[in-house]
Amino acid sequence: KAAKESPSFIKAMLAWAQGDNPRGFKGNDIELGVKGPWQTGEDTEGGYAVPDEFYNRIVEQRQELSWVRQAPVTRLVSNHDRILIPTEATAGTKLVVTAEENAYDENEPVFGQVALTIHKFTKMIKVSEEMLDGDAVGLEAYIASVVARASAAAENYYCSIGTGNGMPEGVIAGGSASGVTAASKSAVTAAEVIATMGSVASPYHNSSSGFLMTGGTKFAIKALTGNAFQFIPTPAGGDILGYPIFVAPDMDALGTQSGKAILFGDLSMYAFAERQGVVLSRNPYLYQASGQVGLFVKQRFGGAVLQTLAFKYLTQANA
């Protein structure tokens, strides 16, 4: 039988539509280039289907695209809208020489906290009834790709350059300051990249450390030649002196005046928190007069830097 006529397909679709078998998708809000409702009459617009393997395919593709899912950030799952994370604001100092019968040197660490807020992200899509009546063959891979790319785009944007005001705090906003200012506004040298690494305190140079930059910046740096510090692949692995580069497409590109093109630091000092994962719901009645079904997607997540000293970025010259 055709897919839409098989008993298993009909049973699964009806159960999902009635809310008896909701899908707990692990993705993000859906961003589409198509602004109008999907329908069968337009070649440029697609359809929608919910096959059994849809959930796993979304997760697999998002893992490949989002730097937050690849980097060793601190991941949290919470049932609350706000997470208070205790931090050490001022570290304790070294022991001091104390003469016999003199008072002990008193020095206590100073503590603070990071308030990580969970934010809500949503998207709504309208799909024609005719498209939903169509066969699901081939559609699931396309929908999975659309959601995966939109999911990665949301995570990349907010966790890279989010301001922290009404949105997650990105690693750039939470970093302490610029580590190095490049001599040029259009390029960087290998020595400046190494100097940026050196501007981060040595305790934050470890197996969780790495770089964030755009893909174009990554390959521009790896292509540097004629430089005493040119980066040559080594058996130890890593992209630059053993440290990996994670592509963050929302970082400033090389050539951006006063742009923040490169970030280095201990990525475990960035916290990414989720609540519930993604919820996908279907409303077949709201737009029924127009022959459409509403699909509603929401997810709640947040991000914040745990230690500002763990990150420094390179800034391009302003002239």
mmCIF file of C-alpha atoms in Angstrom:
data_model
loop_
_atom_site.group_PDB
_atom_site.id
_atom_site.type_symbol
_atom_site.label_atom_id
_atom_site.label_comp_id
_atom_site.label_asym_id
_atom_site.label_seq_id
_atom_site.Cartn_x
_atom_site.Cartn_y
_atom_site.Cartn_z
ATOM 1 C CA LYS A 1 0.000 0.000 0.000
ATOM 2 C CA ALA A 2 0.991 3.618 -0.378
ATOM 3 C CA ALA A 3 2.535 5.141 2.730
ATOM 4 C CA LYS A 4 -0.505 7.225 3.589
ATOM 5 C CA GLU A 5 -2.776 4.160 3.319
ATOM 6 C CA SER A 6 -0.795 1.862 5.620
ATOM 7 C CA PRO A 7 -2.448 1.213 9.006
ATOM 8 C CA SER A 8 0.747 1.992 10.914
ATOM 9 C CA PHE A 9 1.153 5.360 9.210
ATOM 10 C CA ILE A 10 -2.463 6.353 9.792
ATOM 11 C CA LYS A 11 -2.356 5.249 13.435
ATOM 12 C CA ALA A 12 0.854 7.129 14.141
ATOM 13 C CA MET A 13 -0.335 10.303 12.414
ATOM 14 C CA LEU A 14 -3.700 10.341 14.180
ATOM 15 C CA ALA A 15 -2.084 9.698 17.570
ATOM 16 C CA TRP A 16 0.369 12.536 17.006
ATOM 17 C CA ALA A 17 -2.352 14.916 15.805
ATOM 18 C CA GLN A 18 -4.485 14.107 18.848
ATOM 19 C CA GLY A 19 -1.593 14.661 21.247
ATOM 20 C CA ASP A 20 -1.366 11.031 22.404
ATOM 21 C CA ASN A 21 2.120 10.515 21.012
ATOM 22 C CA PRO A 22 3.966 13.855 21.091
ATOM 23 C CA ARG A 23 7.462 14.047 19.660
ATOM 24 C CA GLY A 24 10.086 15.513 22.003
ATOM 25 C CA PHE A 25 12.303 16.971 19.308
ATOM 26 C CA LYS A 26 15.813 18.020 20.376
ATOM 27 C CA GLY A 27 16.194 21.002 18.076
ATOM 28 C CA ASN A 28 15.701 24.734 18.115
ATOM 29 C CA ASP A 29 13.279 27.242 16.663
ATOM 30 C CA ILE A 30 12.635 26.914 12.933
ATOM 31 C CA GLU A 31 13.767 29.692 10.623
ATOM 32 C CA LEU A 32 12.522 29.428 7.067
ATOM 33 C CA GLY A 33 13.315 31.345 3.924
ATOM 34 C CA VAL A 34 9.723 30.741 2.816
ATOM 35 C CA LYS A 35 7.515 33.418 4.396
ATOM 36 C CA GLY A 36 4.121 32.130 3.270
ATOM 37 C CA PRO A 37 2.354 28.930 4.294
ATOM 38 C CA TRP A 38 3.601 25.750 2.692
ATOM 39 C CA GLN A 39 1.316 24.362 0.010
ATOM 40 C CA THR A 40 1.337 21.810 -2.800
ATOM 41 C CA GLY A 41 0.688 24.294 -5.599
ATOM 42 C CA GLU A 42 4.069 26.088 -5.415
ATOM 43 C CA ASP A 43 7.315 24.465 -6.565
ATOM 44 C CA THR A 44 9.354 26.610 -4.170
ATOM 45 C CA GLU A 45 7.375 25.585 -1.090
ATOM 46 C CA GLY A 46 7.566 22.253 0.709
ATOM 47 C CA GLY A 47 5.415 20.020 2.853
ATOM 48 C CA TYR A 48 5.499 18.407 6.220
ATOM 49 C CA ALA A 49 5.601 14.818 7.502
ATOM 50 C CA VAL A 50 6.408 13.121 10.769
ATOM 51 C CA PRO A 51 8.032 9.747 10.110
ATOM 52 C CA ASP A 52 9.335 7.618 12.955
ATOM 53 C CA GLU A 53 13.030 8.516 12.466
ATOM 54 C CA PHE A 54 12.525 12.275 12.296
ATOM 55 C CA TYR A 55 13.718 12.947 15.854
ATOM 56 C CA ASN A 56 17.063 11.170 15.510
ATOM 57 C CA ARG A 57 17.878 12.765 12.192
ATOM 58 C CA ILE A 58 17.404 16.263 13.581
ATOM 59 C CA VAL A 59 19.779 15.631 16.457
ATOM 60 C CA GLU A 60 22.422 14.091 14.216
ATOM 61 C CA GLN A 61 22.533 17.038 11.834
ATOM 62 C CA ARG A 62 22.483 19.680 14.530
ATOM 63 C CA GLN A 63 25.476 18.096 16.242
ATOM 64 C CA GLU A 64 27.475 18.698 13.074
ATOM 65 C CA LEU A 65 26.497 22.330 12.656
ATOM 66 C CA SER A 66 26.383 23.948 16.095
ATOM 67 C CA TRP A 67 29.671 24.776 17.821
ATOM 68 C CA VAL A 68 27.868 24.640 21.172
ATOM 69 C CA ARG A 69 27.133 20.957 20.534
ATOM 70 C CA GLN A 70 30.720 20.201 19.520
ATOM 71 C CA ALA A 71 32.757 22.230 22.015
ATOM 72 C CA PRO A 72 33.311 21.048 25.615
ATOM 73 C CA VAL A 73 30.995 23.666 27.132
ATOM 74 C CA THR A 74 29.287 23.002 30.464
ATOM 75 C CA ARG A 75 25.824 21.613 29.674
ATOM 76 C CA LEU A 76 22.965 21.848 32.135
ATOM 77 C CA VAL A 77 19.380 20.590 32.080
ATOM 78 C CA SER A 78 16.953 22.364 34.395
ATOM 79 C CA ASN A 79 13.260 22.515 35.227
ATOM 80 C CA HIS A 80 13.588 26.112 36.406
ATOM 81 C CA ASP A 81 13.630 29.413 34.561
ATOM 82 C CA ARG A 82 16.724 30.706 36.353
ATOM 83 C CA ILE A 83 19.860 28.942 37.511
ATOM 84 C CA LEU A 84 22.196 30.524 40.069
ATOM 85 C CA ILE A 85 25.737 29.239 39.662
ATOM 86 C CA PRO A 86 28.239 30.062 42.452
ATOM 87 C CA THR A 87 31.625 31.328 41.288
ATOM 88 C CA GLU A 88 34.907 32.332 42.887
ATOM 89 C CA ALA A 89 35.244 36.060 42.245
ATOM 90 C CA THR A 90 38.625 36.434 43.962
ATOM 91 C CA ALA A 91 40.921 33.484 44.525
ATOM 92 C CA GLY A 92 42.723 32.837 47.775
ATOM 93 C CA THR A 93 46.356 33.920 47.856
ATOM 94 C CA LYS A 94 49.455 31.877 48.598
ATOM 95 C CA LEU A 95 50.569 30.991 52.123
ATOM 96 C CA VAL A 96 52.885 33.615 53.656
ATOM 97 C CA VAL A 97 55.923 33.391 55.889
ATOM 98 C CA THR A 98 54.877 33.948 59.518
ATOM 99 C CA ALA A 99 57.279 34.537 62.389
ATOM 100 C CA GLU A 100 56.996 32.536 65.595
ATOM 101 C CA GLU A 101 54.048 33.655 67.761
ATOM 102 C CA ASN A 102 52.863 36.130 65.122
ATOM 103 C CA ALA A 103 49.261 36.208 63.914
ATOM 104 C CA TYR A 104 48.159 34.040 61.038
ATOM 105 C CA ASP A 105 47.731 35.800 57.727
ATOM 106 C CA GLU A 106 44.003 36.054 57.010
ATOM 107 C CA ASN A 107 42.779 35.820 53.446
ATOM 108 C CA GLU A 108 39.486 34.321 52.292
ATOM 109 C CA PRO A 109 38.318 33.869 48.707
ATOM 110 C CA VAL A 110 35.476 36.160 47.622
ATOM 111 C CA PHE A 111 32.490 34.427 46.087
ATOM 112 C CA GLY A 112 29.929 35.591 43.552
ATOM 113 C CA GLN A 113 27.337 34.006 41.329
ATOM 114 C CA VAL A 114 26.234 33.861 37.719
ATOM 115 C CA ALA A 115 22.490 34.066 37.067
ATOM 116 C CA LEU A 116 21.690 32.010 33.975
ATOM 117 C CA THR A 117 18.217 32.764 32.625
ATOM 118 C CA ILE A 118 16.300 30.338 30.419
ATOM 119 C CA HIS A 119 14.751 32.128 27.425
ATOM 120 C CA LYS A 120 11.896 31.025 25.206
ATOM 121 C CA PHE A 121 12.272 30.695 21.435
ATOM 122 C CA THR A 122 9.301 30.068 19.153
ATOM 123 C CA LYS A 123 8.269 29.729 15.532
ATOM 124 C CA MET A 124 4.975 29.000 13.778
ATOM 125 C CA ILE A 125 4.504 27.459 10.319
ATOM 126 C CA LYS A 126 1.287 27.037 8.332
ATOM 127 C CA VAL A 127 1.001 23.982 6.067
ATOM 128 C CA SER A 128 -1.784 23.253 3.616
ATOM 129 C CA GLU A 129 -4.063 20.260 4.199
ATOM 130 C CA GLU A 130 -3.229 19.047 0.690
ATOM 131 C CA MET A 131 0.459 18.871 1.495
ATOM 132 C CA LEU A 132 -0.227 16.885 4.650
ATOM 133 C CA ASP A 133 -2.287 14.469 2.570
ATOM 134 C CA GLY A 134 0.742 13.784 0.352
ATOM 135 C CA ASP A 135 3.145 10.896 0.733
ATOM 136 C CA ALA A 136 5.941 11.357 3.241
ATOM 137 C CA VAL A 137 8.604 9.871 0.952
ATOM 138 C CA GLY A 138 11.636 12.172 0.826
ATOM 139 C CA LEU A 139 10.091 14.937 2.900
ATOM 140 C CA GLU A 140 11.479 13.896 6.266
ATOM 141 C CA ALA A 141 15.098 14.419 5.216
ATOM 142 C CA TYR A 142 14.335 17.907 3.913
ATOM 143 C CA ILE A 143 12.429 18.940 7.040
ATOM 144 C CA ALA A 144 15.167 17.518 9.252
ATOM 145 C CA SER A 145 17.734 19.577 7.361
ATOM 146 C CA VAL A 146 15.676 22.774 7.635
ATOM 147 C CA VAL A 147 15.189 22.389 11.382
ATOM 148 C CA ALA A 148 18.803 21.366 11.947
ATOM 149 C CA ARG A 149 20.179 24.392 10.138
ATOM 150 C CA ALA A 150 17.817 26.756 11.948
ATOM 151 C CA SER A 151 18.628 25.119 15.268
ATOM 152 C CA ALA A 152 22.354 25.540 14.756
ATOM 153 C CA ALA A 153 21.893 29.134 13.598
ATOM 154 C CA ALA A 154 20.044 30.057 16.791
ATOM 155 C CA GLU A 155 22.593 28.411 19.077
ATOM 156 C CA ASN A 156 25.543 29.827 17.152
ATOM 157 C CA TYR A 157 24.173 33.366 17.216
ATOM 158 C CA TYR A 158 23.053 33.693 20.821
ATOM 159 C CA CYS A 159 25.908 31.708 22.362
ATOM 160 C CA SER A 160 28.499 33.662 20.371
ATOM 161 C CA ILE A 161 27.345 37.286 20.375
ATOM 162 C CA GLY A 162 24.207 37.388 22.511
ATOM 163 C CA THR A 163 24.221 40.478 24.729
ATOM 164 C CA GLY A 164 22.718 38.877 27.833
ATOM 165 C CA ASN A 165 19.972 41.530 27.913
ATOM 166 C CA GLY A 166 16.693 39.741 27.232
ATOM 167 C CA MET A 167 18.629 36.941 25.549
ATOM 168 C CA PRO A 168 21.405 34.460 26.377
ATOM 169 C CA GLU A 169 24.849 35.887 27.102
ATOM 170 C CA GLY A 170 27.304 35.017 24.367
ATOM 171 C CA VAL A 171 30.931 34.166 24.972
ATOM 172 C CA ILE A 172 32.069 37.478 23.417
ATOM 173 C CA ALA A 173 29.870 39.605 25.697
ATOM 174 C CA GLY A 174 30.897 37.569 28.733
ATOM 175 C CA GLY A 175 34.635 37.623 27.972
ATOM 176 C CA SER A 176 36.697 40.002 30.071
ATOM 177 C CA ALA A 177 38.318 42.132 27.348
ATOM 178 C CA SER A 178 40.272 42.221 24.139
ATOM 179 C CA GLY A 179 43.481 40.288 24.480
ATOM 180 C CA VAL A 180 45.286 41.704 21.442
ATOM 181 C CA THR A 181 44.554 44.399 18.858
ATOM 182 C CA ALA A 182 45.779 43.448 15.404
ATOM 183 C CA ALA A 183 47.996 45.869 13.530
ATOM 184 C CA SER A 184 45.766 45.616 10.464
ATOM 185 C CA LYS A 185 42.034 46.048 10.072
ATOM 186 C CA SER A 186 41.902 43.479 7.270
ATOM 187 C CA ALA A 187 44.249 40.679 8.348
ATOM 188 C CA VAL A 188 45.982 39.023 11.279
ATOM 189 C CA THR A 189 49.387 37.451 11.637
ATOM 190 C CA ALA A 190 50.310 34.137 13.207
ATOM 191 C CA ALA A 191 52.204 36.003 15.920
ATOM 192 C CA GLU A 192 49.033 37.944 16.832
ATOM 193 C CA VAL A 193 47.077 34.709 17.117
ATOM 194 C CA ILE A 194 49.683 33.289 19.489
ATOM 195 C CA ALA A 195 49.686 36.542 21.465
ATOM 196 C CA THR A 196 45.914 36.242 21.875
ATOM 197 C CA MET A 197 46.404 32.789 23.360
ATOM 198 C CA GLY A 198 49.030 34.179 25.701
ATOM 199 C CA SER A 199 46.680 36.908 26.932
ATOM 200 C CA VAL A 200 44.572 34.207 28.623
ATOM 201 C CA ALA A 201 45.936 33.118 32.005
ATOM 202 C CA SER A 202 47.777 29.795 31.816
ATOM 203 C CA PRO A 203 45.338 27.902 34.120
ATOM 204 C CA TYR A 204 42.783 28.252 31.329
ATOM 205 C CA HIS A 205 45.050 26.481 28.825
ATOM 206 C CA ASN A 206 43.873 22.888 29.063
ATOM 207 C CA SER A 207 42.099 20.115 27.182
ATOM 208 C CA SER A 208 38.851 22.122 27.187
ATOM 209 C CA SER A 209 40.439 25.177 25.550
ATOM 210 C CA GLY A 210 39.996 26.182 21.931
ATOM 211 C CA PHE A 211 39.266 28.922 19.411
ATOM 212 C CA LEU A 212 36.071 30.421 18.016
ATOM 213 C CA MET A 213 36.110 32.113 14.596
ATOM 214 C CA THR A 214 34.322 32.039 11.265
ATOM 215 C CA GLY A 215 35.165 29.378 8.713
ATOM 216 C CA GLY A 216 36.787 31.991 6.474
ATOM 217 C CA THR A 217 39.035 33.200 9.294
ATOM 218 C CA LYS A 218 39.992 29.636 10.166
ATOM 219 C CA PHE A 219 41.286 28.841 6.721
ATOM 220 C CA ALA A 220 42.886 32.251 6.246
ATOM 221 C CA ILE A 221 44.995 31.615 9.359
ATOM 222 C CA LYS A 222 45.865 28.050 8.424
ATOM 223 C CA ALA A 223 46.961 29.302 4.995
ATOM 224 C CA LEU A 224 49.522 31.764 6.388
ATOM 225 C CA THR A 225 52.916 31.317 4.745
ATOM 226 C CA GLY A 226 56.299 32.955 5.030
ATOM 227 C CA ASN A 227 55.814 33.501 8.757
ATOM 228 C CA ALA A 228 58.172 32.226 11.415
ATOM 229 C CA PHE A 229 55.149 31.015 13.401
ATOM 230 C CA GLN A 230 53.186 29.460 10.549
ATOM 231 C CA PHE A 231 50.884 26.709 11.762
ATOM 232 C CA ILE A 232 51.932 23.287 10.556
ATOM 233 C CA PRO A 233 49.781 20.221 11.331
ATOM 234 C CA THR A 234 51.421 18.032 13.937
ATOM 235 C CA PRO A 235 50.851 14.412 15.041
ATOM 236 C CA ALA A 236 49.442 15.786 18.300
ATOM 237 C CA GLY A 237 46.382 17.017 16.426
ATOM 238 C CA GLY A 238 44.493 20.250 16.902
ATOM 239 C CA ASP A 239 44.278 23.202 14.544
ATOM 240 C CA ILE A 240 46.608 25.748 16.193
ATOM 241 C CA LEU A 241 49.396 24.515 18.478
ATOM 242 C CA GLY A 242 47.256 21.557 19.475
ATOM 243 C CA TYR A 243 44.080 23.534 20.201
ATOM 244 C CA PRO A 244 40.918 23.002 18.081
ATOM 245 C CA ILE A 245 39.077 25.682 16.128
ATOM 246 C CA PHE A 246 35.270 25.680 16.399
ATOM 247 C CA VAL A 247 33.512 27.505 13.596
ATOM 248 C CA ALA A 248 31.193 30.220 14.924
ATOM 249 C CA PRO A 249 29.671 31.910 11.859
ATOM 250 C CA ASP A 250 28.426 34.967 13.767
ATOM 251 C CA MET A 251 31.892 36.073 14.878
ATOM 252 C CA ASP A 252 33.202 39.108 12.986
ATOM 253 C CA ALA A 253 34.973 38.284 9.751
ATOM 254 C CA LEU A 254 38.532 39.316 8.967
ATOM 255 C CA GLY A 255 38.456 42.815 7.529
ATOM 256 C CA THR A 256 35.752 44.058 9.884
ATOM 257 C CA GLN A 257 36.987 47.353 11.301
ATOM 258 C CA SER A 258 37.321 47.027 15.100
ATOM 259 C CA GLY A 259 35.778 43.560 14.724
ATOM 260 C CA LYS A 260 36.222 40.668 17.126
ATOM 261 C CA ALA A 261 37.482 38.018 14.761
ATOM 262 C CA ILE A 262 39.120 35.419 17.019
ATOM 263 C CA LEU A 263 38.393 34.204 20.535
ATOM 264 C CA PHE A 264 40.487 31.837 22.638
ATOM 265 C CA GLY A 265 39.725 30.383 26.031
ATOM 266 C CA ASP A 266 38.586 27.544 28.235
ATOM 267 C CA LEU A 267 35.237 26.635 26.694
ATOM 268 C CA SER A 268 34.185 24.627 29.770
ATOM 269 C CA MET A 269 33.772 28.029 31.441
ATOM 270 C CA TYR A 270 30.721 28.676 29.239
ATOM 271 C CA ALA A 271 27.425 27.210 30.478
ATOM 272 C CA PHE A 272 24.615 26.188 28.129
ATOM 273 C CA ALA A 273 21.323 25.225 29.793
ATOM 274 C CA GLU A 274 18.182 23.718 28.275
ATOM 275 C CA ARG A 275 14.707 23.143 29.624
ATOM 276 C CA GLN A 276 12.453 20.430 28.169
ATOM 277 C CA GLY A 277 14.080 20.388 24.758
ATOM 278 C CA VAL A 278 11.938 21.316 21.771
ATOM 279 C CA VAL A 279 8.176 20.941 21.849
ATOM 280 C CA LEU A 280 6.363 20.614 18.517
ATOM 281 C CA SER A 281 2.569 20.938 18.596
ATOM 282 C CA ARG A 282 -0.076 20.901 15.875
ATOM 283 C CA ASN A 283 -3.291 22.907 15.726
ATOM 284 C CA PRO A 284 -5.576 21.642 12.924
ATOM 285 C CA TYR A 285 -8.441 24.032 13.793
ATOM 286 C CA LEU A 286 -6.992 27.533 14.072
ATOM 287 C CA TYR A 287 -6.543 28.015 10.310
ATOM 288 C CA GLN A 288 -9.034 25.407 9.134
ATOM 289 C CA ALA A 289 -11.144 28.007 7.295
ATOM 290 C CA SER A 290 -8.139 28.594 5.027
ATOM 291 C CA GLY A 291 -7.394 24.905 4.597
ATOM 292 C CA GLN A 292 -4.209 25.074 6.648
ATOM 293 C CA VAL A 293 -2.721 23.407 9.708
ATOM 294 C CA GLY A 294 -0.617 25.362 12.193
ATOM 295 C CA LEU A 295 2.633 23.880 13.461
ATOM 296 C CA PHE A 296 4.091 25.496 16.577
ATOM 297 C CA VAL A 297 7.668 24.991 17.731
ATOM 298 C CA LYS A 298 9.182 26.192 20.988
ATOM 299 C CA GLN A 299 12.359 25.641 22.925
ATOM 300 C CA ARG A 300 13.829 27.148 26.064
ATOM 301 C CA PHE A 301 17.550 27.561 26.581
ATOM 302 C CA GLY A 302 20.094 29.995 27.976
ATOM 303 C CA GLY A 303 23.812 30.585 28.132
ATOM 304 C CA ALA A 304 26.320 32.521 30.237
ATOM 305 C CA VAL A 305 30.056 32.828 30.843
ATOM 306 C CA LEU A 306 31.083 31.381 34.215
ATOM 307 C CA GLN A 307 34.529 33.007 34.493
ATOM 308 C CA THR A 308 35.274 36.129 32.464
ATOM 309 C CA LEU A 309 39.037 35.631 32.820
ATOM 310 C CA ALA A 310 38.794 32.382 30.847
ATOM 311 C CA PHE A 311 38.264 34.149 27.492
ATOM 312 C CA LYS A 312 40.051 36.791 25.448
ATOM 313 C CA TYR A 313 39.405 37.928 21.895
ATOM 314 C CA LEU A 314 41.488 39.514 19.165
ATOM 315 C CA THR A 315 40.226 42.874 17.892
ATOM 316 C CA GLN A 316 40.996 44.208 14.427
ATOM 317 C CA ALA A 317 42.500 47.667 14.080
ATOM 318 C CA ASN A 318 39.996 50.511 13.644
ATOM 319 C CA ALA A 319 41.868 52.209 10.832
#
